[in-house]
Coordinates of C-alpha atoms in Angstrom, one line a residue:
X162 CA -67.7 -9.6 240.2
X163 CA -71.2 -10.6 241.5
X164 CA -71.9 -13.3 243.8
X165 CA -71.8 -16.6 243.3
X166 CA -74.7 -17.9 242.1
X167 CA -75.7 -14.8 240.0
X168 CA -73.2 -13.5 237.5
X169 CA -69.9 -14.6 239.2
X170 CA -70.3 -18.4 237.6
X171 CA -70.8 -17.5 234.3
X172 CA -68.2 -15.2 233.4
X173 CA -65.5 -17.4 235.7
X174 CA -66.7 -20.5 234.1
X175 CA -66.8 -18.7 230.8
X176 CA -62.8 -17.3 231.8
X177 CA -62.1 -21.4 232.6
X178 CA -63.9 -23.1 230.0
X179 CA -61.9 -20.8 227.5
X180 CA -58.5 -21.7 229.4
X181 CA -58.8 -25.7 228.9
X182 CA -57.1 -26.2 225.9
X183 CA -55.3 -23.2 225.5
X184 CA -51.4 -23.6 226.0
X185 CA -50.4 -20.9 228.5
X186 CA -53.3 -21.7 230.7
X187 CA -52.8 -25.0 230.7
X188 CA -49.4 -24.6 232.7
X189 CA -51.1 -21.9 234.8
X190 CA -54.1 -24.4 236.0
X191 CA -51.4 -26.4 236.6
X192 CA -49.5 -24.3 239.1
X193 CA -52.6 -23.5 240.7
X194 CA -53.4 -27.5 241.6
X195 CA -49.4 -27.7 242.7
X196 CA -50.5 -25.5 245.4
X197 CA -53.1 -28.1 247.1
X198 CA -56.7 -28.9 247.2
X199 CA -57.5 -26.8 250.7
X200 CA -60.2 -23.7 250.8
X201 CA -56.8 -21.4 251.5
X202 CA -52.8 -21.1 250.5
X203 CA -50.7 -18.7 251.8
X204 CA -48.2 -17.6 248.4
X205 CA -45.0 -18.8 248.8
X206 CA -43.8 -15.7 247.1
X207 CA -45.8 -12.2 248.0
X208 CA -43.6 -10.5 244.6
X209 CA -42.7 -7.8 246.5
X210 CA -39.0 -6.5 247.2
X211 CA -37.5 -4.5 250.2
X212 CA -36.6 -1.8 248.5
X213 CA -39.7 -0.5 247.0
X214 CA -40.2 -2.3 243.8
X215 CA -42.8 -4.1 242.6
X216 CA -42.6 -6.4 239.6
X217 CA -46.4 -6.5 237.5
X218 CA -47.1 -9.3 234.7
X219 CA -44.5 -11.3 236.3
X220 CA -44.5 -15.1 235.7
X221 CA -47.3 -14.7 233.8
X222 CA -46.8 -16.6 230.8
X223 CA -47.9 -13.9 228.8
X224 CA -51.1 -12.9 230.1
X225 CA -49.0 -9.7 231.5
X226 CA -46.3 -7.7 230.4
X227 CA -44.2 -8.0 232.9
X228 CA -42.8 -4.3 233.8
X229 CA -41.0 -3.1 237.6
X230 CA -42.1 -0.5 239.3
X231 CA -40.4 1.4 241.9
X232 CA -43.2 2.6 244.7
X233 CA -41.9 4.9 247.7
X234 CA -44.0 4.7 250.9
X235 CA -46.2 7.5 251.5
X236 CA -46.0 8.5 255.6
X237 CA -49.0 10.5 255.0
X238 CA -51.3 7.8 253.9
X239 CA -49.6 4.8 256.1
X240 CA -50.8 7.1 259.1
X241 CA -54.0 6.5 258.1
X242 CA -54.0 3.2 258.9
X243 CA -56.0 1.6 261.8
X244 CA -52.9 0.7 264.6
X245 CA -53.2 -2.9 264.4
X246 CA -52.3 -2.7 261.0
X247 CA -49.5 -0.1 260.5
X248 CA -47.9 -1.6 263.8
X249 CA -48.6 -4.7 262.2
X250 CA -45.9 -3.9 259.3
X251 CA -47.8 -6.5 257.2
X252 CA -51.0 -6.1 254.7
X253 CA -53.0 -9.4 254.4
X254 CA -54.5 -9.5 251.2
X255 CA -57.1 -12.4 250.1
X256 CA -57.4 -13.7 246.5
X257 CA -60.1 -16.0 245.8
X258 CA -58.7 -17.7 243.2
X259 CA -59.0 -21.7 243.9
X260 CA -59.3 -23.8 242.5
X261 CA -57.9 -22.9 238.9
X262 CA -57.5 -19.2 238.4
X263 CA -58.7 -16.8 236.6
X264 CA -56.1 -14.9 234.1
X265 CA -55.8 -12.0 233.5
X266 CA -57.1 -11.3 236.9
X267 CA -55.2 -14.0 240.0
X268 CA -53.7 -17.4 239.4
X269 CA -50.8 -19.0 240.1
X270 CA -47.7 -18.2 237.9
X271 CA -45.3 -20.0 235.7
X272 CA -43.0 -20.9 239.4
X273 CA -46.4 -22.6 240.2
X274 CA -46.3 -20.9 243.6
X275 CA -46.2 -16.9 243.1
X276 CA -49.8 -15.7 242.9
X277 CA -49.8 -13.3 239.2
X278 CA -52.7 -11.3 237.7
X279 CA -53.7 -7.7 238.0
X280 CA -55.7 -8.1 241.3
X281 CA -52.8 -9.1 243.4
X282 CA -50.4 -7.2 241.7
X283 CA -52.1 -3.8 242.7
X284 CA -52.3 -5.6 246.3
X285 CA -48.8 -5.4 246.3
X286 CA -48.5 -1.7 245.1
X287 CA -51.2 -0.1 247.6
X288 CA -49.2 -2.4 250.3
X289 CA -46.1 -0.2 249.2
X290 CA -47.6 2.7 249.1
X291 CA -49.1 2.4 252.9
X292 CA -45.5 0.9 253.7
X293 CA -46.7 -2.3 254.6
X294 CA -45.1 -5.8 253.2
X295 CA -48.1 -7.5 251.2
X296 CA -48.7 -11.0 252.4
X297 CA -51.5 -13.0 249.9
X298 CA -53.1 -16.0 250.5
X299 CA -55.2 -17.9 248.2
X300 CA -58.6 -19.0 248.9
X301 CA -62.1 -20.1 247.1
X302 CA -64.4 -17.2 246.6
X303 CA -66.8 -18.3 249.6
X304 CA -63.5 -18.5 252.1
X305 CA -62.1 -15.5 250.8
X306 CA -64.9 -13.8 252.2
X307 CA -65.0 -15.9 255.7
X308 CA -61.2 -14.4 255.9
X309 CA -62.5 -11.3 255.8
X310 CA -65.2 -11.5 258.1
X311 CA -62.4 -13.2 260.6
X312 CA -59.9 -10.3 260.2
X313 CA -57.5 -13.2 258.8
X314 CA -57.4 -11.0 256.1
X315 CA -57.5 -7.2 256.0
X316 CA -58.3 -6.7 252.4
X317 CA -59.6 -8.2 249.7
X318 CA -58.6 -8.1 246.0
X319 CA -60.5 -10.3 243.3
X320 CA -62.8 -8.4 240.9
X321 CA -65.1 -7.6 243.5
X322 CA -67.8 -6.0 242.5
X323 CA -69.3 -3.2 244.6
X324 CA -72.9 -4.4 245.1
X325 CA -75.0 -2.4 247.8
X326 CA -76.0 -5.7 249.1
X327 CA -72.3 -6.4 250.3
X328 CA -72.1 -2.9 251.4
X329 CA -73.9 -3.9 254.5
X330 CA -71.0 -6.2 255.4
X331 CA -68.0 -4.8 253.6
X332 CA -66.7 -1.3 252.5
X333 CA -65.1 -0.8 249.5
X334 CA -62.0 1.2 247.7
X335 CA -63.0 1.2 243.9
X336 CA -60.0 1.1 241.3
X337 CA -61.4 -0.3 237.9
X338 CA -64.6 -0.6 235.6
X339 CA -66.6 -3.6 236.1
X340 CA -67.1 -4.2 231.8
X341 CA -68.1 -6.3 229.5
X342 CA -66.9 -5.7 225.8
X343 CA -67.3 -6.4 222.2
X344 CA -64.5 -8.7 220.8
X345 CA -63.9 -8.3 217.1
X346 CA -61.6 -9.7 214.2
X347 CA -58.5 -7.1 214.3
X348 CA -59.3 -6.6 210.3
X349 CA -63.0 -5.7 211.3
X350 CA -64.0 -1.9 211.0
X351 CA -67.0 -2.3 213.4
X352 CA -67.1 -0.4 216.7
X353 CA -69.6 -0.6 219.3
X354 CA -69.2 3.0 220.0
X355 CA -71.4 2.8 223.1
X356 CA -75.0 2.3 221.4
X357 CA -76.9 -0.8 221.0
X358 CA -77.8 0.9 217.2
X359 CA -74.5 0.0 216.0
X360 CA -75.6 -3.9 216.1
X361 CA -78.1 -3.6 213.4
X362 CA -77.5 -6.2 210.7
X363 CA -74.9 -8.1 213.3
X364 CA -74.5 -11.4 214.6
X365 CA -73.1 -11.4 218.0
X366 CA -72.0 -14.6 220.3
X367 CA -73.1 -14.3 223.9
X368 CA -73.0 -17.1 226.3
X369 CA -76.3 -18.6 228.2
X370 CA -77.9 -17.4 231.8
X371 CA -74.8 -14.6 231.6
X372 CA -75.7 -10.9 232.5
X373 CA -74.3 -9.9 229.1
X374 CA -77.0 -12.4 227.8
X375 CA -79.6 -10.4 229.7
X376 CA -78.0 -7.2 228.0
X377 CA -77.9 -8.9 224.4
X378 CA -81.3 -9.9 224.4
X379 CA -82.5 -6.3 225.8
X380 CA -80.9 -4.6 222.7
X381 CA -82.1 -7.4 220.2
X382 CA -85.8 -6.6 221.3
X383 CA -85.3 -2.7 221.5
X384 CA -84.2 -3.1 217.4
X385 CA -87.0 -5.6 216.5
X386 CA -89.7 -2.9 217.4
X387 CA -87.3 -0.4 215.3
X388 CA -87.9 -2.9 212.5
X389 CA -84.1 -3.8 212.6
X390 CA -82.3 -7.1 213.3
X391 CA -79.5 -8.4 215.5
X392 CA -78.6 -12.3 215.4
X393 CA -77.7 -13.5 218.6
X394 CA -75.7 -17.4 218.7
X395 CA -75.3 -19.4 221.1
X396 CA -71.8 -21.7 221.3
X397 CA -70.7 -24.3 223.7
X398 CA -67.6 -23.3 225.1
X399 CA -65.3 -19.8 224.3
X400 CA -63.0 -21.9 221.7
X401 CA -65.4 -22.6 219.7
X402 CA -67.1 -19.0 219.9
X403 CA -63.3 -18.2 218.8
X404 CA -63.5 -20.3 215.9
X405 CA -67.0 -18.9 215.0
X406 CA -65.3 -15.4 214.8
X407 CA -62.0 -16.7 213.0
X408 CA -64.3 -18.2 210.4
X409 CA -66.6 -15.6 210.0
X410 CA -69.7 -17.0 211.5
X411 CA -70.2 -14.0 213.6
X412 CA -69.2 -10.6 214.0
X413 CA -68.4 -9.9 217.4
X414 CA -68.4 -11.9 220.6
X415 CA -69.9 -10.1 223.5
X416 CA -68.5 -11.2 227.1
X417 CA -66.9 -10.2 230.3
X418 CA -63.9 -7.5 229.2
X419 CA -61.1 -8.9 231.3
X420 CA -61.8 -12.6 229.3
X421 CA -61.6 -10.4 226.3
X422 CA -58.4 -8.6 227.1
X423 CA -56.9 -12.2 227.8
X424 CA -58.0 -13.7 224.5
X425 CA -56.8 -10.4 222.6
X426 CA -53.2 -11.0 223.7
X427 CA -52.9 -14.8 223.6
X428 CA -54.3 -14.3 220.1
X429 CA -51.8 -11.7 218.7
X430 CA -49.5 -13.8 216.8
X431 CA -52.1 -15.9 215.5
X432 CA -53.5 -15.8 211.7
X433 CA -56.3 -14.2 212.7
X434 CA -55.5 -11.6 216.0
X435 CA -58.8 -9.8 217.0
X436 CA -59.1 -6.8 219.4
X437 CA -61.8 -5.2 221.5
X438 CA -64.5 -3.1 219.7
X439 CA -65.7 -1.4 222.7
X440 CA -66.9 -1.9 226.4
X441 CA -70.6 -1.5 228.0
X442 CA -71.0 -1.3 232.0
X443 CA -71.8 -4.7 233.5
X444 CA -74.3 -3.0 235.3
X445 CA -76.4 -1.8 232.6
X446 CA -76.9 1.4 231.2
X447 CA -78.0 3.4 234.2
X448 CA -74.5 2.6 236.4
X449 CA -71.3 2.0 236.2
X450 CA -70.1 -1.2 237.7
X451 CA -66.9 -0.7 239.8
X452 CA -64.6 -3.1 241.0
X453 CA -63.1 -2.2 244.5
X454 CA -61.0 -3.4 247.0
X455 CA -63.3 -5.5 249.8
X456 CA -62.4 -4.7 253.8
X457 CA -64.8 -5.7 256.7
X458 CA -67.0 -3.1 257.4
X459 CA -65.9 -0.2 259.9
X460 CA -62.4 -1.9 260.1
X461 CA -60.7 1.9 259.0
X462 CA -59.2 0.5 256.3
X463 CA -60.9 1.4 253.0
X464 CA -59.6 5.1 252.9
X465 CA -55.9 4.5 253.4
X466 CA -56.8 2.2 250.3
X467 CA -58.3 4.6 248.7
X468 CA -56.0 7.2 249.1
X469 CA -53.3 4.5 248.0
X470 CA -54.8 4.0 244.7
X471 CA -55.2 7.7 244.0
X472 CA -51.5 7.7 244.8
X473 CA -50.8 5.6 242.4
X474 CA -52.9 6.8 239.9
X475 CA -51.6 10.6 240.0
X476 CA -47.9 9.0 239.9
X477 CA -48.4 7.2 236.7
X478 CA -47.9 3.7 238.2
X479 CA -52.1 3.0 238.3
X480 CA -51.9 3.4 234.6
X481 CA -48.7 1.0 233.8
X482 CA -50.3 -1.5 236.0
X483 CA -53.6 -1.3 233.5
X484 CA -51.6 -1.2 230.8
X485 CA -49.7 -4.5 232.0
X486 CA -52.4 -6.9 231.8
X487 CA -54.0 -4.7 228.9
X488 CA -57.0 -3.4 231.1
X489 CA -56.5 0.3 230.4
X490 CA -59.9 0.6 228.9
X491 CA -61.1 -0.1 232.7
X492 CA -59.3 2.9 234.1
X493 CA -60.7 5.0 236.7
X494 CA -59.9 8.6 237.1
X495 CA -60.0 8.4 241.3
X496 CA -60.8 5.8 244.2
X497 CA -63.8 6.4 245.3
X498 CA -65.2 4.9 248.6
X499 CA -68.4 3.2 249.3
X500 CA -69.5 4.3 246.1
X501 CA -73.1 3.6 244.4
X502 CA -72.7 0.0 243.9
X503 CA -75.3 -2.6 242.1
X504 CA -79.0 -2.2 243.5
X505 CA -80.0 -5.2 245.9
X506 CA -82.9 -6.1 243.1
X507 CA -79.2 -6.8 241.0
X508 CA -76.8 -7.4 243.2

């Protein structure tokens, strides 16, 4: 996710917009206001048990399938840990999820106190993995980061994009594709396939000042000088770009993937489920965006991470946490530190 003022608005005011009058999210806004109007809250619930386990897509109210895992500490990796933290026998994690959430990703569960969604969940399995008991707190994006920067919290996880930008503040563990994707009608035979050629002839929903705008419009002008077309609309809010593809008004929508994975499954038992047609990096077609768990720079704590995450992914448990909150086409094949993140002229 980019900063604030960049991409990060669009696609959460895009995620929020779409949430207002669905049902589901409606109770999940609703736990996240029962938690108070300051910058931070500390969970009342960190999901985590003594023994190991680890309970994903729980209290989710169906944005997740909620499935336990069982996650042995590794001694190997917890020694890797800066002293502070491993004597410490606690992992702070930040979520920067106030004030109203953003499913699939973080927001306040169906108890309207345990913080849900595929960030904090995998918060709580690297914490098991190092051995640590995960304690979240939930703040606004901008505080999240002063938490950070305070060693109030030791890690961040939030759809953090790795920019090169924050790189000269913050090191970073990456553990999922930062996507966008095509949404389609389920009964639709159109795939993206991974070139812009496959749009000829389409009409695709985007929405304004958004980095998959910026994408759109890029394709729509590389097919005009092949003498082919692409329509591009423009709606005011994701229900009714929803009812533009129920009613055949468009062919695909084209947004931020996790939006799209969340759509996808509150749609299923509707009479017209849709599904995704393919994903395109959010950082163009030169890099793959990562998202990556966010530590202060230097603090020792991004390869433990790392190493955590490539735990779990070897195991199996990486992949049944994707699968959970149906972000499996975001899977990375290892953690990778400090990688090549967005260039400052797009970070």
């Amino acid at each position: 996710m980019p900063r604030p003022g960049l991409r990060t608005r669009p696609l959460r005011a895009r995620i929020l917009r779409g949430l207002a009058t669905a049902t589901a999210a409606a109770s999940l806004a609703t736990g996240l206001a029962a938690c108070g109007g300051g910058d931070s809250v500390t969970a009342a619930s960190d999901g985590a048990a003594s023994d190991g386990t680890v309970t994903v897509g729980a209290l989710s109210n169906g944005a997740g399938k909620e499935t336990v895992l069982t996650v042995a500490a590794v001694p190997s990796i917890r020694a890797e840990l800066p002293k502070k933290v491993r004597d410490s026998g606690r992992l702070a994690i930040g979520v920067g999820a106030l004030p109203a959430g953003f499913p699939p990703l973080a927001f306040v569960g169906t108890d309207q106190r345990t913080l849900t969604g595929s960030e904090p969940d995998l918060g709580r399995l690297v914490a098991a993995v190092l051995g640590l008991k995960p304690v979240l707190s939930n703040a606004t994006w901008e505080n999240m980061f002063v938490g950070l920067d305070s060693g109030r919290t030791d890690v961040a996880f939030a759809n953090v994009t790795d920019t090169e930008q924050r790189k000269l503040k913050y090191d970073f563990a990456s553990y999922r594709k930062d996507n966008l994707g095509f949404e389609v009608l389920r009964s639709s035979t159109w795939d993206f396939r991974g070139d812009y050629r496959a749009l000829a002839g389409r009409t695709v929903a985007v929405g304004r000042g958004t980095n998959q705008e910026k994408i759109l419009l890029t394709w729509q002008e590389k097919l005009r000088a092949e003498g082919r077309q692409l329509t591009v609309k423009y709606f005011p809010d994701n229900n009714s770009t929803w009812l533009a593809l129920d009613g055949g008004k468009i062919d695909a929508y084209f947004g931020p993937n996790p939006d799209i994975a969340y759509h996808i499954r509150q749609d299923a038992g509707t009479a017209h489920p849709t599904r995704n047609a393919g994903t395109f990096s959010g950082a163009g077609a030169t890099l793959q965006g990562l998202i990556a768990a966010t530590t202060k720079k230097d603090s020792g704590l991004a390869r433990p991470i790392a190493d955590a995450i490539d735990h779990l992914i070897k195991n199996g448990q990486y992949a049944q946490w994707l699968s959970a909150w149906n972000l499996s086409n975001e899977g990375v094949d290892r953690s990778l530190v400090n990688p090549p993140g967005l260039p400052l002229d797009n970070s």
